[in-house]
Amino acid sequence: MVLMTETDQLHEMVGGRLARSGQRYTDGRRDLVDALADQDGPLSMAAILERVPGMPQSSAYRHLTVLASCGVVHRIAGADDVGFFELTDELSGRHHHHVLCGECGSVGDIESSDDLEDALARAARITASRTGYAIDAHRIDLVGTCPDCLSSGAAPVRAG
Amino acid sequence: MVLMTETDQLHEMVGGRLARSGQRYTDGRRDLVDALADQDGPLSMAAILERVPGMPQSSAYRHLTVLASCGVVHRIAGADDVGFFELTDELSGRHHHHVLCGECGSVGDIESSDDLEDALARAARITASRTGYAIDAHRIDLVGTCPDCLSSGAAPVRAG
DNA sequence: ATTTATGCAAATCGTTTGCAAACCT
DNA sequence: AGGTTTGCAAACGATTTGCATAAAT
């Protein structure tokens, strides 16, 4: 292979992970991965179906289950617990967190910072020693109102 | 009132909030609040129904909706998106986050720290300026394996 | 009396599954 | 051929709702 694009590399990694789980990397799964990779943030099921025309919802869910089981995708819960899906940190190559809009339920990605990660690591250590949990991950969501909802006047009423 | 217990104060606050929303503080709602207050961590619907015998599930959900709308209770999503319910920070008087067990799906409370809250505040400020979101809350979950699941040998397989 | 709360059963929504046909190796 | 994946339709589990009754003000 003389030339290898980022997307090719991604597909190679995904194929590898699927193969290791004894699964095949079929067109449907590839399309799904493409849709997620083309995106900056997590996609809802509705958004996935729009971006992968002709894919039945049940197949999309099934693919996502398979891909999740080999660490390719990841489900996150939006403000109203609707599912959003995205490539895992390992595949996207960046550790990140999420911002949720409490108005429209949309979800976006945000970068993490060393500052925050360090504080989290300390919190995890403390929690482990106090509770006996073995901590191996964290999730952070900032919750607020997205620019769109802010400008469309649907500003939330804050307690006061 | 010569003597006022912590629980009395809690009920008074809840009653006030309900009243301000034009709602009544009925026995069922009181029982629910008692169940949540007796508890150190968030309760699943099943746990609530155990602790409030005779309450129909639909009523429990309805009460929780009402109580949530006036800031008395709060729903959080467990590792598998099953709902857990607890009193809000304002009523319990302590800001806290959660630990989720990825094995059994249980949820526990953990205290926050100034360290972590400061880092979060900085992250929120950065996110606001980069994304245009108005951030007004955050949620942090540490995900791992609880002591019970650890000891019952169901230790998770880590990638390696 | 009038408004709000409750119980029951039926509906809803996101998600999962059984089964038979299509696919890959 | 032999196992895997896909599509469809039906099943599911958590949560919500319509409606008629009971309770609170």
Coordinates of C-alpha atoms (C1' of nucleotides) in Angstrom, one line a residue:
Chain A
M1 CA 0.0 0.0 0.0
V2 CA 1.7 3.1 -1.3
L3 CA -0.6 5.6 0.1
M4 CA -2.7 5.3 3.2
T5 CA -5.3 7.8 4.2
E6 CA -6.5 8.4 7.7
T7 CA -9.8 6.7 6.8
D8 CA -7.9 3.7 5.6
Q9 CA -6.1 3.5 8.8
L10 CA -9.3 3.7 10.7
H11 CA -10.9 0.9 8.7
E12 CA -7.8 -1.2 9.2
M13 CA -8.0 -0.8 12.9
V14 CA -11.7 -1.5 13.0
G15 CA -11.2 -4.5 10.8
G16 CA -8.5 -5.8 13.1
R17 CA -10.7 -5.4 16.1
L18 CA -13.6 -7.1 14.5
A19 CA -11.4 -10.0 13.2
R20 CA -10.0 -10.5 16.7
S21 CA -13.6 -10.9 17.9
G22 CA -14.3 -13.4 15.1
Q23 CA -16.5 -10.8 13.3
R24 CA -16.5 -9.6 9.7
Y25 CA -16.1 -6.1 8.5
T26 CA -19.1 -5.9 6.2
D27 CA -20.3 -3.0 4.0
G28 CA -23.0 -2.1 6.5
R29 CA -20.6 -1.9 9.3
R30 CA -18.1 0.0 7.2
D31 CA -20.8 2.5 6.2
L32 CA -21.7 3.0 9.8
V33 CA -18.1 3.6 10.9
D34 CA -17.7 6.0 8.0
A35 CA -20.8 7.9 9.2
L36 CA -19.4 8.1 12.7
A37 CA -15.9 9.1 11.5
D38 CA -17.2 11.9 9.3
Q39 CA -18.7 13.5 12.3
D40 CA -17.2 15.7 14.9
G41 CA -19.6 14.8 17.6
P42 CA -21.7 11.8 18.6
L43 CA -24.7 10.8 16.4
S44 CA -28.2 9.9 17.5
M45 CA -29.8 6.9 15.9
A46 CA -31.9 9.2 13.8
A47 CA -28.8 11.0 12.5
I48 CA -27.1 7.7 11.8
L49 CA -30.1 6.5 9.7
E50 CA -30.0 9.8 7.7
R51 CA -26.3 9.4 7.0
V52 CA -26.5 5.7 6.1
P53 CA -29.5 5.7 3.8
G54 CA -31.2 2.3 3.4
M55 CA -29.9 0.9 6.6
P56 CA -32.7 -0.6 8.7
Q57 CA -32.7 0.6 12.3
S58 CA -32.4 -2.9 13.7
S59 CA -29.3 -3.5 11.7
A60 CA -27.8 -0.2 12.8
Y61 CA -28.4 -1.2 16.4
R62 CA -27.0 -4.6 15.8
H63 CA -23.9 -3.2 14.2
L64 CA -23.4 -0.8 17.0
T65 CA -23.7 -3.6 19.5
V66 CA -21.0 -5.6 17.7
L67 CA -18.8 -2.6 17.2
A68 CA -19.2 -1.6 20.9
S69 CA -18.3 -5.1 22.0
C70 CA -14.9 -4.8 20.3
G71 CA -14.3 -1.3 21.5
V72 CA -14.9 0.5 18.2
V73 CA -17.9 2.5 19.2
H74 CA -19.4 3.8 22.4
R75 CA -22.9 4.7 23.4
I76 CA -23.4 7.8 25.5
A77 CA -26.7 9.0 27.0
G78 CA -28.0 12.5 26.0
A79 CA -29.7 14.8 28.5
D80 CA -32.9 12.9 28.1
D81 CA -31.2 9.5 28.0
V82 CA -31.6 9.1 24.3
G83 CA -28.6 7.2 22.9
F84 CA -25.8 8.9 21.0
F85 CA -23.0 6.9 19.4
E86 CA -19.4 7.8 18.5
L87 CA -16.0 6.2 17.9
T88 CA -14.1 5.3 21.1
D89 CA -11.3 7.4 22.3
E90 CA -8.8 4.7 21.2
L91 CA -9.9 4.9 17.6
S92 CA -10.5 8.6 17.4
G93 CA -7.2 9.1 19.1
R94 CA -8.4 11.8 21.5
H95 CA -9.8 11.6 25.0
H96 CA -12.8 13.9 25.3
H97 CA -15.9 14.6 27.2
H98 CA -19.4 16.0 26.3
V99 CA -21.6 19.0 26.5
L100 CA -25.3 18.4 26.6
C101 CA -28.0 20.9 25.7
G102 CA -30.8 20.5 28.2
E103 CA -33.2 22.2 25.7
C104 CA -32.8 20.2 22.5
G105 CA -31.0 17.2 23.9
S106 CA -28.1 17.5 21.4
V107 CA -24.6 16.4 22.4
G108 CA -21.2 17.7 21.4
D109 CA -17.6 16.8 22.1
I110 CA -15.2 18.9 24.2
E111 CA -11.6 18.4 24.7
S112 CA -10.3 17.5 28.1
S113 CA -7.4 19.3 29.7
D114 CA -4.5 18.0 31.8
D115 CA -5.8 20.2 34.6
L116 CA -9.1 18.4 34.6
E117 CA -7.7 14.9 34.0
D118 CA -5.3 15.4 36.9
A119 CA -8.1 16.4 39.2
L120 CA -10.1 13.4 38.1
A121 CA -7.2 11.1 38.7
R122 CA -6.9 12.4 42.2
A123 CA -10.7 12.0 42.7
A124 CA -10.6 8.5 41.4
R125 CA -7.8 7.6 43.7
I126 CA -9.6 9.0 46.7
T127 CA -12.8 7.2 45.7
A128 CA -11.1 3.9 45.2
S129 CA -9.6 4.0 48.7
R130 CA -12.8 5.2 50.3
T131 CA -15.3 2.9 48.6
G132 CA -13.3 -0.1 47.5
Y133 CA -14.3 0.4 43.9
A134 CA -11.8 -0.3 41.2
I135 CA -12.2 2.7 39.0
D136 CA -11.2 2.4 35.4
A137 CA -13.0 5.2 33.6
H138 CA -14.9 8.4 34.1
R139 CA -17.4 10.4 32.2
I140 CA -18.0 14.0 32.4
D141 CA -20.8 15.9 31.0
L142 CA -21.2 19.7 31.1
V143 CA -24.9 20.5 30.9
G144 CA -26.2 23.8 29.6
T145 CA -27.9 25.4 26.7
C146 CA -26.4 25.3 23.2
P147 CA -25.9 28.4 21.1
D148 CA -28.8 27.5 18.8
C149 CA -31.3 27.2 21.7
L150 CA -29.9 30.3 23.3
S151 CA -30.5 32.4 20.2
S152 CA -33.9 30.9 19.5
G153 CA -35.0 32.4 22.7
A154 CA -35.6 29.2 24.5
A155 CA -33.3 30.3 27.3
P156 CA -33.9 28.2 30.3
V157 CA -35.3 29.7 33.5
R158 CA -32.8 29.5 36.2
A159 CA -33.9 29.3 39.8
G160 CA -33.8 32.7 41.4
Chain B
M1 CA -42.4 23.7 67.2
V2 CA -40.1 23.1 70.1
L3 CA -38.1 20.4 68.6
M4 CA -37.3 19.9 64.9
T5 CA -35.6 16.9 63.5
E6 CA -33.6 16.8 60.3
T7 CA -36.4 14.9 58.7
D8 CA -38.9 17.5 59.7
Q9 CA -36.8 20.2 58.1
L10 CA -36.5 18.1 55.0
H11 CA -40.3 17.7 54.8
E12 CA -40.8 21.3 55.4
M13 CA -38.5 22.2 52.5
V14 CA -40.2 19.7 50.3
G15 CA -43.6 20.9 51.2
G16 CA -42.6 24.5 50.5
R17 CA -41.2 23.6 47.1
L18 CA -44.3 21.7 46.2
A19 CA -46.6 24.5 47.5
R20 CA -44.7 27.0 45.4
S21 CA -45.5 24.8 42.4
G22 CA -49.1 24.6 43.4
Q23 CA -48.8 20.9 44.4
R24 CA -49.8 19.1 47.5
Y25 CA -47.5 17.2 49.8
T26 CA -49.5 14.0 50.1
D27 CA -48.7 10.8 52.0
G28 CA -47.5 9.0 49.0
R29 CA -45.1 11.8 48.1
R30 CA -43.9 12.0 51.7
D31 CA -43.3 8.2 51.8
L32 CA -41.3 8.5 48.7
V33 CA -39.2 11.4 50.0
D34 CA -38.7 9.4 53.3
A35 CA -37.5 6.4 51.3
L36 CA -35.0 8.6 49.4
A37 CA -33.9 10.4 52.5
D38 CA -33.3 7.2 54.5
Q39 CA -30.8 6.2 51.9
D40 CA -27.2 7.1 51.4
G41 CA -27.2 6.6 47.7
P42 CA -29.6 6.8 44.7
L43 CA -32.4 4.3 44.5
S44 CA -33.6 2.3 41.5
M45 CA -37.3 2.1 40.8
A46 CA -37.3 -1.5 42.1
A47 CA -35.6 -0.4 45.3
I48 CA -38.1 2.4 45.8
L49 CA -41.1 0.1 45.4
E50 CA -39.5 -2.3 48.0
R51 CA -39.1 0.6 50.4
V52 CA -42.6 2.0 49.9
P53 CA -44.8 -1.1 50.0
G54 CA -48.1 -0.8 48.2
M55 CA -47.2 2.1 46.0
P56 CA -48.0 1.4 42.4
Q57 CA -45.2 1.9 40.0
S58 CA -47.0 4.4 37.9
S59 CA -47.7 6.6 41.0
A60 CA -44.0 6.4 42.0
Y61 CA -43.0 7.6 38.6
R62 CA -45.6 10.3 38.7
H63 CA -44.5 11.5 42.1
L64 CA -40.9 11.5 41.0
T65 CA -41.8 13.6 38.0
V66 CA -43.6 16.1 40.2
L67 CA -40.8 16.1 42.7
A68 CA -38.2 16.5 40.0
S69 CA -40.0 19.4 38.5
C70 CA -39.8 21.4 41.7
G71 CA -36.2 20.4 42.3
V72 CA -36.7 17.9 45.1
V73 CA -35.5 14.8 43.3
H74 CA -33.2 14.1 40.5
R75 CA -32.9 11.2 38.1
I76 CA -29.5 9.8 37.2
A77 CA -28.7 7.1 34.7
G78 CA -26.9 4.0 35.8
A79 CA -24.2 2.3 33.8
D80 CA -26.9 0.6 31.7
D81 CA -29.1 3.7 31.5
V82 CA -31.5 2.4 34.1
G83 CA -32.9 5.2 36.2
F84 CA -31.8 5.9 39.7
F85 CA -33.4 8.6 41.9
E86 CA -32.2 10.7 44.7
L87 CA -32.8 14.0 46.5
T88 CA -31.2 17.0 44.9
D89 CA -28.0 18.5 46.1
E90 CA -30.0 21.5 47.5
L91 CA -32.1 19.3 49.7
S92 CA -29.4 16.9 50.7
G93 CA -27.1 19.8 51.4
R94 CA -24.1 18.3 49.7
H95 CA -22.8 18.5 46.2
H96 CA -21.8 15.1 45.0
H97 CA -21.0 12.9 42.1
H98 CA -21.5 9.2 41.4
V99 CA -19.6 5.9 41.1
L100 CA -21.1 3.3 38.8
C101 CA -20.4 -0.4 38.8
G102 CA -20.2 -1.6 35.3
E103 CA -20.9 -5.2 36.4
C104 CA -24.0 -5.0 38.4
G105 CA -25.2 -1.5 37.4
S106 CA -25.4 -0.2 41.0
V107 CA -24.8 3.5 41.7
G108 CA -23.2 5.1 44.7
D109 CA -22.6 8.7 45.9
I110 CA -19.1 10.2 46.2
E111 CA -18.2 13.6 47.6
S112 CA -16.7 16.1 45.4
S113 CA -13.6 18.1 46.2
D114 CA -12.7 21.7 45.8
D115 CA -9.8 20.5 43.7
L116 CA -12.1 18.8 41.2
E117 CA -14.8 21.5 41.3
D118 CA -12.2 24.1 40.5
A119 CA -11.0 22.2 37.6
L120 CA -14.5 21.7 36.4
A121 CA -15.2 25.4 36.7
R122 CA -12.2 26.1 34.5
A123 CA -13.3 23.5 32.0
A124 CA -16.8 25.0 31.9
R125 CA -15.4 28.5 31.3
I126 CA -13.2 27.2 28.5
T127 CA -16.1 25.3 27.0
A128 CA -18.4 28.2 27.2
S129 CA -16.0 30.4 25.3
R130 CA -15.1 27.8 22.7
T131 CA -18.6 26.5 22.0
G132 CA -21.0 29.2 22.9
Y133 CA -22.9 27.0 25.3
A134 CA -24.2 28.5 28.5
I135 CA -23.0 25.9 31.0
D136 CA -24.9 25.6 34.2
A137 CA -24.3 22.2 35.6
H138 CA -22.0 19.2 35.3
R139 CA -22.2 15.6 36.0
I140 CA -19.3 13.3 36.7
D141 CA -19.5 9.6 37.0
L142 CA -16.5 7.4 37.9
V143 CA -17.0 4.0 36.3
G144 CA -15.5 0.8 37.7
T145 CA -16.3 -2.3 39.6
C146 CA -17.8 -2.3 43.0
P147 CA -16.3 -4.2 46.0
D148 CA -19.1 -6.8 45.8
C149 CA -18.5 -7.6 42.2
L150 CA -14.8 -7.5 42.7
S151 CA -15.0 -10.1 45.5
S152 CA -17.5 -12.3 43.7
G153 CA -14.9 -12.9 41.1
A154 CA -16.7 -11.1 38.3
A155 CA -13.7 -8.9 37.8
P156 CA -13.9 -7.2 34.4
V157 CA -11.5 -8.2 31.7
R158 CA -9.3 -5.2 30.9
A159 CA -8.0 -4.9 27.4
G160 CA -4.4 -6.0 27.2
Chain C
dA1 C1' -67.6 22.3 45.2
dT2 C1' -63.6 22.4 42.9
dT3 C1' -59.2 21.2 42.2
dT4 C1' -55.5 17.9 42.6
dA5 C1' -53.8 13.1 43.4
dT6 C1' -54.3 8.2 42.7
dG7 C1' -54.8 3.5 40.6
dC8 C1' -55.4 0.8 36.9
dA9 C1' -54.7 -0.6 32.4
dA10 C1' -53.3 0.6 27.9
dA11 C1' -50.0 3.2 25.2
dT12 C1' -45.4 4.9 23.9
dC13 C1' -40.5 5.0 22.9
dG14 C1' -36.0 3.3 22.4
dT15 C1' -33.9 -0.9 21.9
dT16 C1' -33.5 -6.0 21.3
dT17 C1' -34.6 -10.5 19.4
dG18 C1' -36.5 -14.8 16.5
dC19 C1' -36.4 -16.4 12.3
dA20 C1' -35.7 -17.1 7.4
dA21 C1' -33.1 -15.4 3.5
dA22 C1' -28.6 -13.5 1.7
dC23 C1' -23.7 -13.3 2.3
dC24 C1' -18.8 -14.5 2.8
dT25 C1' -14.9 -17.9 2.9
Chain D
dA1 C1' -21.4 -26.4 2.5
dG2 C1' -21.1 -24.0 7.0
dG3 C1' -21.1 -20.3 9.7
dT4 C1' -22.1 -15.1 9.8
dT5 C1' -24.9 -11.2 8.8
dT6 C1' -29.1 -8.9 7.4
dG7 C1' -34.0 -7.6 7.1
dC8 C1' -38.4 -7.8 8.8
dA9 C1' -41.7 -8.0 12.1
dA10 C1' -42.7 -9.1 16.7
dA11 C1' -41.1 -8.7 21.5
dC12 C1' -39.2 -6.0 25.4
dG13 C1' -38.5 -3.1 29.4
dA14 C1' -38.6 1.4 31.3
dT15 C1' -41.5 5.1 31.5
dT16 C1' -45.8 7.8 30.4
dT17 C1' -50.6 8.7 29.9
dG18 C1' -56.1 8.5 29.7
dC19 C1' -59.6 8.0 32.4
dA20 C1' -62.6 7.3 36.2
dT21 C1' -62.4 7.4 41.3
dA22 C1' -60.7 9.2 45.8
dA23 C1' -58.7 12.9 48.5
dA24 C1' -57.6 17.5 49.9
dT25 C1' -58.7 22.4 50.2

